[in-house]
Short mmCIF file of C-alpha atoms in Angstrom, two decimals:
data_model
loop_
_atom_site.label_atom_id
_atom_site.label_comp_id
_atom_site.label_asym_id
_atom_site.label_seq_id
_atom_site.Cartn_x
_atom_site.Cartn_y
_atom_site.Cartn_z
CA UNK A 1 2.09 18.31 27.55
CA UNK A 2 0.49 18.65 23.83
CA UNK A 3 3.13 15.90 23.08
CA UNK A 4 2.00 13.38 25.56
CA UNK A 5 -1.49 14.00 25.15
CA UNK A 6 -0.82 13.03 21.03
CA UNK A 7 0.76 10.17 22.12
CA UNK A 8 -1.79 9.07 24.01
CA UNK A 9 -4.32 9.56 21.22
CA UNK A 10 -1.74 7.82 18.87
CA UNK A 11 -1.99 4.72 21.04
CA UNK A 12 -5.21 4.57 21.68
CA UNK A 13 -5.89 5.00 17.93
CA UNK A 14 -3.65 2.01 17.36
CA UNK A 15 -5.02 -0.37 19.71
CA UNK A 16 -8.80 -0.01 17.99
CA UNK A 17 -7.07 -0.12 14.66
CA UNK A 18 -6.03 -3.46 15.41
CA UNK A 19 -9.07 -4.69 17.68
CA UNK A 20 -11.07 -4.03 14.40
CA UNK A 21 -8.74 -5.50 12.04
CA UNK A 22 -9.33 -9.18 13.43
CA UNK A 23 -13.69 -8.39 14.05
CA UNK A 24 -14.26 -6.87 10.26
CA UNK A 25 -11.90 -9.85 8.50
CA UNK A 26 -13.69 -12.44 10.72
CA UNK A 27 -17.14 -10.83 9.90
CA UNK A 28 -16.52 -10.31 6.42
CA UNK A 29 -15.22 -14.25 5.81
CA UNK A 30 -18.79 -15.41 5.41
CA UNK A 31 -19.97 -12.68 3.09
CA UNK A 32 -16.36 -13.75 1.16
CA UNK A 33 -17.68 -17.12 0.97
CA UNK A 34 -20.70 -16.22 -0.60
CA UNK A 35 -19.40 -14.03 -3.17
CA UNK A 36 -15.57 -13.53 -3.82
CA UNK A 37 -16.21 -10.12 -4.86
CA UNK A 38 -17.20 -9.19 -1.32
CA UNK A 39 -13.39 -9.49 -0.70
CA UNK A 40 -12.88 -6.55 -1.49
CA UNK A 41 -15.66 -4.49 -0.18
CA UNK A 42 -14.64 -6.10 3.42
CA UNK A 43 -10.88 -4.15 2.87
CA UNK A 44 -12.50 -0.90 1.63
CA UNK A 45 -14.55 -0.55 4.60
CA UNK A 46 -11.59 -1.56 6.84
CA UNK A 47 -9.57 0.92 4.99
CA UNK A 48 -11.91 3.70 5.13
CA UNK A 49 -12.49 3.29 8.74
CA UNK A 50 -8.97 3.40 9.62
CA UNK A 51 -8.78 6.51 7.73
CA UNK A 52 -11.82 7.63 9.10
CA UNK A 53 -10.84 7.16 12.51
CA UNK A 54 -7.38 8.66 12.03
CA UNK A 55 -9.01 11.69 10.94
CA UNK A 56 -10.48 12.60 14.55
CA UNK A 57 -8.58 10.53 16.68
CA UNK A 58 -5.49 11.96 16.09
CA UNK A 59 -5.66 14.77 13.31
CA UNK A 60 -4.79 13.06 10.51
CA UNK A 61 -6.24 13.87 7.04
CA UNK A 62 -5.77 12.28 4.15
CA UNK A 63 -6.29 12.69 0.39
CA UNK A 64 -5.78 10.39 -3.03
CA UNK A 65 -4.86 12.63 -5.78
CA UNK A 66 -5.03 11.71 -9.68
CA UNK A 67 -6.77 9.35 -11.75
CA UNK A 68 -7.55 6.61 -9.71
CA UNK A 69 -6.92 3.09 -11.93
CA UNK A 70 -9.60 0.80 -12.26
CA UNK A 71 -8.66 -1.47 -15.22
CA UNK A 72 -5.86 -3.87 -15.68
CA UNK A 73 -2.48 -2.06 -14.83
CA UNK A 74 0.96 -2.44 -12.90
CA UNK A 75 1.23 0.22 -9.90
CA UNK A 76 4.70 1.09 -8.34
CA UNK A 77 3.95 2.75 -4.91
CA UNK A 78 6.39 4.21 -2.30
CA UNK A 79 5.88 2.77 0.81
CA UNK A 80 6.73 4.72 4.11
CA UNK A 81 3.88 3.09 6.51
CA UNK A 82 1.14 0.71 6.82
CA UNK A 83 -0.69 3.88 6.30
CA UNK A 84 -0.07 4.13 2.60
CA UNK A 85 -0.88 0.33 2.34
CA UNK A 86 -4.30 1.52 3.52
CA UNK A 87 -5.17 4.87 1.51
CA UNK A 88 -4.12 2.70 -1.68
CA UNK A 89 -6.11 -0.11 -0.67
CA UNK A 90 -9.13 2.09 -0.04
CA UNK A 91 -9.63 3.06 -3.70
CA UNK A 92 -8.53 0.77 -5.99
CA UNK A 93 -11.89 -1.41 -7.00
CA UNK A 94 -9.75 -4.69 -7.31
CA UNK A 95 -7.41 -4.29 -5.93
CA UNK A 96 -3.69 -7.16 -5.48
CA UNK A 97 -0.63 -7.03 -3.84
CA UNK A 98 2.89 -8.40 -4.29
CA UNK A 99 3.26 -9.80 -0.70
CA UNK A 100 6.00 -11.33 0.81
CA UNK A 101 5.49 -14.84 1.84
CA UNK A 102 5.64 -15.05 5.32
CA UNK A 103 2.40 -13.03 5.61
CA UNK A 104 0.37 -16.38 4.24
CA UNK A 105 0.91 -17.89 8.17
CA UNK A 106 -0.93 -14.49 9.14
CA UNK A 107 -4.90 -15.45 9.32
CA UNK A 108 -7.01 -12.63 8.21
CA UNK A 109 -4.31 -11.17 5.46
CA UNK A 110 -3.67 -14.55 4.08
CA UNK A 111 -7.68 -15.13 3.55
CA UNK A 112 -7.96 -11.59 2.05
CA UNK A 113 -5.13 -12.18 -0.40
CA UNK A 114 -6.02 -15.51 -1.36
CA UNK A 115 -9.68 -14.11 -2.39
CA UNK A 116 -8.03 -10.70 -3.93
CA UNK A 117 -5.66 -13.26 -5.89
CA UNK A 118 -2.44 -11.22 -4.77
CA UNK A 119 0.70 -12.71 -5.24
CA UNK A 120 3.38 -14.03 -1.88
CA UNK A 121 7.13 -13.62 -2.90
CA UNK A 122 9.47 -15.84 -1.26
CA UNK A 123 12.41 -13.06 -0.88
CA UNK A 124 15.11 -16.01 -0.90
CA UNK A 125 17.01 -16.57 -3.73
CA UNK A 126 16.27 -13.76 -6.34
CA UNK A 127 16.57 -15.07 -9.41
CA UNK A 128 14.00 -18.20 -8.55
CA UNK A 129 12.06 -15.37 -6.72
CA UNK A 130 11.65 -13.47 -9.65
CA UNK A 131 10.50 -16.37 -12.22
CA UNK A 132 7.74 -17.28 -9.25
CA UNK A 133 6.77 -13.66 -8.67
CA UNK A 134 6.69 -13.77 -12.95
CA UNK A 135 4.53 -16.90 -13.32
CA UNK A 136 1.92 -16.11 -10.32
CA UNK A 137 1.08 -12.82 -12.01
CA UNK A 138 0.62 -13.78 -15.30
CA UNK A 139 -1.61 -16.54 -14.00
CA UNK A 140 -3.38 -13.91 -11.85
CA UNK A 141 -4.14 -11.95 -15.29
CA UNK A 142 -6.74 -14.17 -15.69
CA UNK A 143 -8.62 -11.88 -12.88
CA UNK A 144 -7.83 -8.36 -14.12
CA UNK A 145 -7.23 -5.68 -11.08
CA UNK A 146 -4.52 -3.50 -9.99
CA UNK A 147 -1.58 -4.99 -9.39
CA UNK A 148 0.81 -2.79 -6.64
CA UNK A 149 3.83 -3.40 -5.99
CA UNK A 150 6.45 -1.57 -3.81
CA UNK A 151 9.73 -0.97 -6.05
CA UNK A 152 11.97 -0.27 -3.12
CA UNK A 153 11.20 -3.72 -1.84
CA UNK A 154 10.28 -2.36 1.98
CA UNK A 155 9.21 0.33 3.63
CA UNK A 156 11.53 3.98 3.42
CA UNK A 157 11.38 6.25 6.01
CA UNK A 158 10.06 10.03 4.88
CA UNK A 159 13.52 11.60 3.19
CA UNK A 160 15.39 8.28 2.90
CA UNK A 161 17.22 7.14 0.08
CA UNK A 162 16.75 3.23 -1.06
CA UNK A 163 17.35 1.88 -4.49
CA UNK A 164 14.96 0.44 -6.86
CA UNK A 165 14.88 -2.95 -7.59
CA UNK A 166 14.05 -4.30 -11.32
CA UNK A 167 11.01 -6.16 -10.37
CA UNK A 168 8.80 -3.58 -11.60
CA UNK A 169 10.49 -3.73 -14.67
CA UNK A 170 10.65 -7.30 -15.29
CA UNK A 171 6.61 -7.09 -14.94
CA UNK A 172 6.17 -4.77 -17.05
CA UNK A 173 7.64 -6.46 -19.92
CA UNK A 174 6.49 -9.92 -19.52
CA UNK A 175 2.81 -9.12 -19.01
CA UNK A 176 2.51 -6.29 -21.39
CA UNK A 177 0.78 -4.04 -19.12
CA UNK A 178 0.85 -0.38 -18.05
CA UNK A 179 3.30 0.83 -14.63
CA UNK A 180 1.22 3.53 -12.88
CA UNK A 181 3.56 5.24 -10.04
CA UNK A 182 2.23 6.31 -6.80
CA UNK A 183 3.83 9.25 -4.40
CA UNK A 184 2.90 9.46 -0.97
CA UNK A 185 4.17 11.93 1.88
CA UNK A 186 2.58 9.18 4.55
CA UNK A 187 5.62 8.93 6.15
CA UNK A 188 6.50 12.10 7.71
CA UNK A 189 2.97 12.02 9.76
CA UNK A 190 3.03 7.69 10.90
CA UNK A 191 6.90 6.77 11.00
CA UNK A 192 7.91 3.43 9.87
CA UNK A 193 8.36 2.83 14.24
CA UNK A 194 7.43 3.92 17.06
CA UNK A 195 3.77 5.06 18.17
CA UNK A 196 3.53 8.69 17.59
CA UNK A 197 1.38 9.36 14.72
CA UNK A 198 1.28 13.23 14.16
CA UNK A 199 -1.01 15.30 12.38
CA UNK A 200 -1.40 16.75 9.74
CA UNK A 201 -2.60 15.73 5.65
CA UNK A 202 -1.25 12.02 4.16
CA UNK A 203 -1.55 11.77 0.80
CA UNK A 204 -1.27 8.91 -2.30
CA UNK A 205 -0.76 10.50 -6.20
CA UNK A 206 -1.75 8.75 -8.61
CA UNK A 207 0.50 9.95 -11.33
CA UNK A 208 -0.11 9.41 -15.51
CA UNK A 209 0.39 5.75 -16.47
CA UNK A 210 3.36 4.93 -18.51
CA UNK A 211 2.35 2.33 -21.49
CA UNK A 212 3.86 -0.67 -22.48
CA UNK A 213 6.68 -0.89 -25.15
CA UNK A 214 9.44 0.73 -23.89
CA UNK A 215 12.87 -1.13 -22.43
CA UNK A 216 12.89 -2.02 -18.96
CA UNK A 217 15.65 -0.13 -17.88
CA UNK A 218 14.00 3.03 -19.54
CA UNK A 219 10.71 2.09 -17.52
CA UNK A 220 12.68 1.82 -14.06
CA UNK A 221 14.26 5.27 -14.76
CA UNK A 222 10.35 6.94 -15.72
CA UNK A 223 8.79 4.94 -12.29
CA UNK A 224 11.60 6.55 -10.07
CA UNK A 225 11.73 9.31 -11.24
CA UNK A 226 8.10 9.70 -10.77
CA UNK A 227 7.61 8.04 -7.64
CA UNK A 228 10.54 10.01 -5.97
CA UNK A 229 10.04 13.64 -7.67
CA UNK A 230 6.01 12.82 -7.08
CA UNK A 231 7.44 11.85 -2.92
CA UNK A 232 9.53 14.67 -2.41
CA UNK A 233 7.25 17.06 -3.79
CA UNK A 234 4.52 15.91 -1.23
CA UNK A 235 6.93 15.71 1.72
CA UNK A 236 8.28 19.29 1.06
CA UNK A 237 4.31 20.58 1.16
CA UNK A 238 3.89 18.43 4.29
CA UNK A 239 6.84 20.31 5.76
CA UNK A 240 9.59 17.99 5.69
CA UNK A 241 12.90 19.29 4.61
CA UNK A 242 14.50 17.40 2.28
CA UNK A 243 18.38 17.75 1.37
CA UNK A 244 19.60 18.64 -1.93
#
Protein backbone atom coordinates (compact mmCIF):
# COMPACT_ATOMS: atom_id res chain seq x y z
CA UNK A 1 0.00 0.00 0.00
CA UNK A 2 2.84 2.67 1.14
CA UNK A 3 4.33 1.66 -2.30
CA UNK A 4 1.42 2.57 -4.43
CA UNK A 5 0.51 5.49 -2.59
CA UNK A 6 4.49 6.83 -3.45
CA UNK A 7 3.88 6.07 -6.75
CA UNK A 8 1.08 7.91 -7.01
CA UNK A 9 2.72 10.97 -5.47
CA UNK A 10 5.73 10.27 -7.83
CA UNK A 11 3.40 10.75 -10.80
CA UNK A 12 1.58 13.30 -9.85
CA UNK A 13 4.80 15.17 -8.94
CA UNK A 14 5.96 14.53 -12.48
CA UNK A 15 3.09 15.63 -14.39
CA UNK A 16 3.26 19.40 -12.60
CA UNK A 17 6.97 19.23 -13.08
CA UNK A 18 6.43 19.23 -16.61
CA UNK A 19 3.08 21.38 -16.84
CA UNK A 20 5.39 24.12 -15.30
CA UNK A 21 8.35 23.55 -17.33
CA UNK A 22 6.56 24.81 -20.65
CA UNK A 23 4.39 28.02 -18.43
CA UNK A 24 7.78 29.43 -16.54
CA UNK A 25 10.07 29.13 -20.03
CA UNK A 26 7.14 30.71 -21.97
CA UNK A 27 6.70 33.42 -19.19
CA UNK A 28 10.18 34.04 -18.69
CA UNK A 29 10.95 34.55 -22.78
CA UNK A 30 9.86 38.15 -22.58
CA UNK A 31 11.76 39.09 -19.45
CA UNK A 32 14.84 37.12 -21.59
CA UNK A 33 14.24 39.51 -24.25
CA UNK A 34 14.60 42.37 -22.24
CA UNK A 35 17.64 41.48 -20.48
CA UNK A 36 19.73 38.28 -21.32
CA UNK A 37 20.71 38.03 -17.84
CA UNK A 38 17.14 37.19 -16.86
CA UNK A 39 18.01 33.81 -18.53
CA UNK A 40 19.14 32.64 -15.91
CA UNK A 41 17.03 33.79 -13.10
CA UNK A 42 13.98 32.11 -15.21
CA UNK A 43 16.08 28.42 -14.68
CA UNK A 44 16.84 29.13 -10.99
CA UNK A 45 13.36 29.62 -10.14
CA UNK A 46 12.34 26.59 -12.29
CA UNK A 47 15.01 24.71 -10.55
CA UNK A 48 14.19 25.67 -7.14
CA UNK A 49 10.62 24.93 -7.57
CA UNK A 50 11.16 21.55 -8.78
CA UNK A 51 13.21 21.02 -5.81
CA UNK A 52 10.87 22.70 -3.78
CA UNK A 53 8.07 20.72 -4.80
CA UNK A 54 9.95 17.42 -4.59
CA UNK A 55 10.56 18.17 -1.12
CA UNK A 56 6.74 17.72 0.01
CA UNK A 57 5.34 16.01 -2.74
CA UNK A 58 7.18 13.09 -2.46
CA UNK A 59 9.88 13.32 0.41
CA UNK A 60 12.67 14.25 -1.29
CA UNK A 61 15.37 16.53 0.21
CA UNK A 62 18.09 17.79 -1.23
CA UNK A 63 21.39 19.54 -0.41
CA UNK A 64 24.56 21.22 -2.49
CA UNK A 65 27.61 20.70 -0.54
CA UNK A 66 31.06 22.67 -1.06
CA UNK A 67 32.13 25.77 -2.51
CA UNK A 68 29.75 26.62 -4.93
CA UNK A 69 31.77 28.16 -8.28
CA UNK A 70 30.88 31.39 -9.46
CA UNK A 71 33.79 32.52 -11.70
CA UNK A 72 35.10 31.14 -14.90
CA UNK A 73 35.74 27.29 -14.45
CA UNK A 74 35.25 23.74 -16.16
CA UNK A 75 32.80 21.43 -13.98
CA UNK A 76 32.75 17.56 -14.49
CA UNK A 77 29.43 16.31 -12.92
CA UNK A 78 28.06 12.71 -12.59
CA UNK A 79 24.90 12.46 -13.98
CA UNK A 80 22.34 9.78 -12.68
CA UNK A 81 18.92 11.87 -13.38
CA UNK A 82 17.40 14.92 -14.65
CA UNK A 83 17.41 15.58 -11.01
CA UNK A 84 21.09 16.38 -10.74
CA UNK A 85 20.72 18.50 -13.99
CA UNK A 86 18.42 20.56 -11.75
CA UNK A 87 20.19 20.89 -8.17
CA UNK A 88 23.37 21.98 -10.35
CA UNK A 89 21.47 24.28 -12.35
CA UNK A 90 19.90 25.85 -9.26
CA UNK A 91 23.16 27.34 -7.93
CA UNK A 92 25.51 28.07 -10.30
CA UNK A 93 24.99 32.10 -11.08
CA UNK A 94 25.84 31.54 -14.87
CA UNK A 95 25.50 28.88 -15.42
CA UNK A 96 26.29 26.53 -19.43
CA UNK A 97 25.95 23.24 -20.51
CA UNK A 98 27.61 20.89 -23.00
CA UNK A 99 24.34 19.68 -24.68
CA UNK A 100 23.88 17.30 -27.19
CA UNK A 101 22.48 18.57 -30.35
CA UNK A 102 19.31 17.19 -30.84
CA UNK A 103 17.95 19.14 -27.84
CA UNK A 104 18.19 22.57 -30.15
CA UNK A 105 14.66 21.14 -32.02
CA UNK A 106 13.32 21.15 -28.26
CA UNK A 107 11.57 24.80 -27.78
CA UNK A 108 12.00 26.04 -24.32
CA UNK A 109 15.67 24.27 -23.72
CA UNK A 110 16.93 25.44 -27.00
CA UNK A 111 15.84 29.27 -26.10
CA UNK A 112 17.38 28.84 -22.60
CA UNK A 113 20.68 27.57 -23.97
CA UNK A 114 20.97 29.87 -26.70
CA UNK A 115 20.62 32.90 -24.03
CA UNK A 116 22.93 30.89 -21.32
CA UNK A 117 25.45 30.51 -24.41
CA UNK A 118 25.80 26.61 -23.71
CA UNK A 119 27.32 24.63 -26.18
CA UNK A 120 25.15 21.52 -28.59
CA UNK A 121 27.56 18.56 -29.46
CA UNK A 122 26.77 16.72 -32.47
CA UNK A 123 27.75 13.08 -30.94
CA UNK A 124 28.58 11.82 -34.64
CA UNK A 125 31.87 11.47 -35.63
CA UNK A 126 34.21 12.13 -32.57
CA UNK A 127 37.05 13.50 -33.68
CA UNK A 128 35.03 16.47 -35.76
CA UNK A 129 32.83 16.43 -32.56
CA UNK A 130 35.51 17.24 -30.44
CA UNK A 131 37.22 20.23 -32.57
CA UNK A 132 33.36 21.76 -32.65
CA UNK A 133 32.73 21.10 -28.96
CA UNK A 134 36.63 22.85 -28.74
CA UNK A 135 35.91 25.94 -30.87
CA UNK A 136 32.21 26.73 -29.43
CA UNK A 137 33.70 26.95 -25.95
CA UNK A 138 36.48 28.94 -26.45
CA UNK A 139 34.22 31.31 -28.33
CA UNK A 140 31.76 31.07 -25.41
CA UNK A 141 34.79 32.36 -23.08
CA UNK A 142 33.99 35.51 -24.20
CA UNK A 143 30.86 35.24 -21.60
CA UNK A 144 32.57 33.80 -18.50
CA UNK A 145 30.20 31.18 -16.42
CA UNK A 146 30.40 27.68 -15.42
CA UNK A 147 30.86 25.47 -17.89
CA UNK A 148 29.40 21.59 -16.87
CA UNK A 149 29.91 18.98 -18.55
CA UNK A 150 29.05 15.27 -17.91
CA UNK A 151 32.40 13.11 -18.35
CA UNK A 152 30.62 9.83 -18.69
CA UNK A 153 28.89 11.21 -21.72
CA UNK A 154 25.11 10.05 -20.40
CA UNK A 155 23.39 9.39 -17.63
CA UNK A 156 24.75 6.21 -15.02
CA UNK A 157 22.48 4.54 -13.03
CA UNK A 158 23.30 4.78 -8.96
CA UNK A 159 26.30 1.92 -8.59
CA UNK A 160 27.03 1.60 -12.33
CA UNK A 161 30.24 1.52 -13.85
CA UNK A 162 30.81 3.73 -17.25
CA UNK A 163 34.10 5.00 -18.49
CA UNK A 164 35.26 8.46 -18.82
CA UNK A 165 35.64 10.00 -21.90
CA UNK A 166 38.66 12.61 -22.62
CA UNK A 167 36.48 15.50 -23.34
CA UNK A 168 36.97 16.95 -20.07
CA UNK A 169 40.43 16.74 -20.59
CA UNK A 170 40.79 18.09 -23.94
CA UNK A 171 38.94 21.33 -22.35
CA UNK A 172 40.89 21.70 -19.88
CA UNK A 173 43.97 22.14 -21.78
CA UNK A 174 42.90 24.18 -24.62
CA UNK A 175 41.08 26.85 -22.62
CA UNK A 176 43.38 27.03 -19.70
CA UNK A 177 40.80 26.84 -17.15
CA UNK A 178 40.11 25.09 -13.84
CA UNK A 179 37.99 21.26 -13.81
CA UNK A 180 35.79 21.42 -10.68
CA UNK A 181 34.20 17.73 -10.10
CA UNK A 182 30.79 17.25 -8.87
CA UNK A 183 29.40 13.93 -6.85
CA UNK A 184 25.91 13.34 -6.56
CA UNK A 185 23.96 10.30 -4.90
CA UNK A 186 20.68 11.59 -7.10
CA UNK A 187 20.35 8.47 -8.51
CA UNK A 188 19.49 6.01 -5.97
CA UNK A 189 16.24 8.27 -4.94
CA UNK A 190 14.89 9.30 -9.09
CA UNK A 191 16.21 6.28 -11.31
CA UNK A 192 17.39 7.02 -14.71
CA UNK A 193 13.48 5.17 -15.73
CA UNK A 194 10.61 4.50 -14.58
CA UNK A 195 8.28 6.81 -12.31
CA UNK A 196 8.99 5.96 -8.80
CA UNK A 197 10.87 8.66 -7.21
CA UNK A 198 11.64 7.60 -3.53
CA UNK A 199 12.57 9.51 -0.66
CA UNK A 200 14.95 10.35 1.01
CA UNK A 201 18.18 13.30 0.77
CA UNK A 202 19.80 14.02 -3.07
CA UNK A 203 22.75 15.65 -2.96
CA UNK A 204 25.49 17.60 -5.51
CA UNK A 205 29.40 18.11 -3.94
CA UNK A 206 31.12 20.49 -5.06
CA UNK A 207 34.57 19.19 -4.54
CA UNK A 208 38.15 21.50 -4.54
CA UNK A 209 38.94 22.73 -8.06
CA UNK A 210 41.90 21.26 -9.74
CA UNK A 211 44.06 24.18 -11.60
CA UNK A 212 45.32 24.32 -14.86
CA UNK A 213 48.84 23.01 -15.88
CA UNK A 214 48.86 19.60 -15.43
CA UNK A 215 48.68 16.77 -18.47
CA UNK A 216 45.43 15.73 -19.54
CA UNK A 217 45.63 12.29 -18.83
CA UNK A 218 46.76 13.23 -15.19
CA UNK A 219 43.57 15.60 -15.04
CA UNK A 220 41.13 12.68 -16.23
CA UNK A 221 42.64 10.39 -13.52
CA UNK A 222 42.15 13.51 -10.51
CA UNK A 223 38.24 14.23 -12.06
CA UNK A 224 37.39 10.41 -11.71
CA UNK A 225 38.73 9.79 -9.10
CA UNK A 226 36.94 12.57 -7.48
CA UNK A 227 33.75 12.37 -9.08
CA UNK A 228 33.48 8.53 -8.39
CA UNK A 229 35.13 8.34 -4.71
CA UNK A 230 32.98 11.85 -4.09
CA UNK A 231 29.62 9.37 -5.80
CA UNK A 232 30.17 6.40 -3.93
CA UNK A 233 30.75 8.04 -0.81
CA UNK A 234 27.26 9.79 -1.09
CA UNK A 235 25.44 6.67 -2.34
CA UNK A 236 26.84 4.51 0.58
CA UNK A 237 25.33 7.41 3.17
CA UNK A 238 22.12 7.33 1.10
CA UNK A 239 22.04 3.59 1.71
CA UNK A 240 22.97 2.08 -1.42
CA UNK A 241 25.33 -0.79 -1.30
CA UNK A 242 27.95 -0.61 -3.46
CA UNK A 243 30.30 -3.70 -4.44
CA UNK A 244 33.87 -3.78 -3.81
Amino acid sequence: MRHAIQWIRSLLFIIQMYIMLPIVGFVGVPLVWIKRDNAFKVIHFYCNWVRWTASWMIGLKSEIRGDVPTGEVLIAAKHQSFFDILLIASVLPRLKFIYKSQLKWAPIINIYAVYTNSVPVNRGKKGAAMKQMVSAVKDGQKEPGQLVIFPQGTRVAAGAKKPYKVGIGVLYDETGLPVVPASTNVGVFWKRHGIMRHPGLAVVEFHDPIEPGLEVDTCMAEVEDAVETGSNALMEEAGLRLES
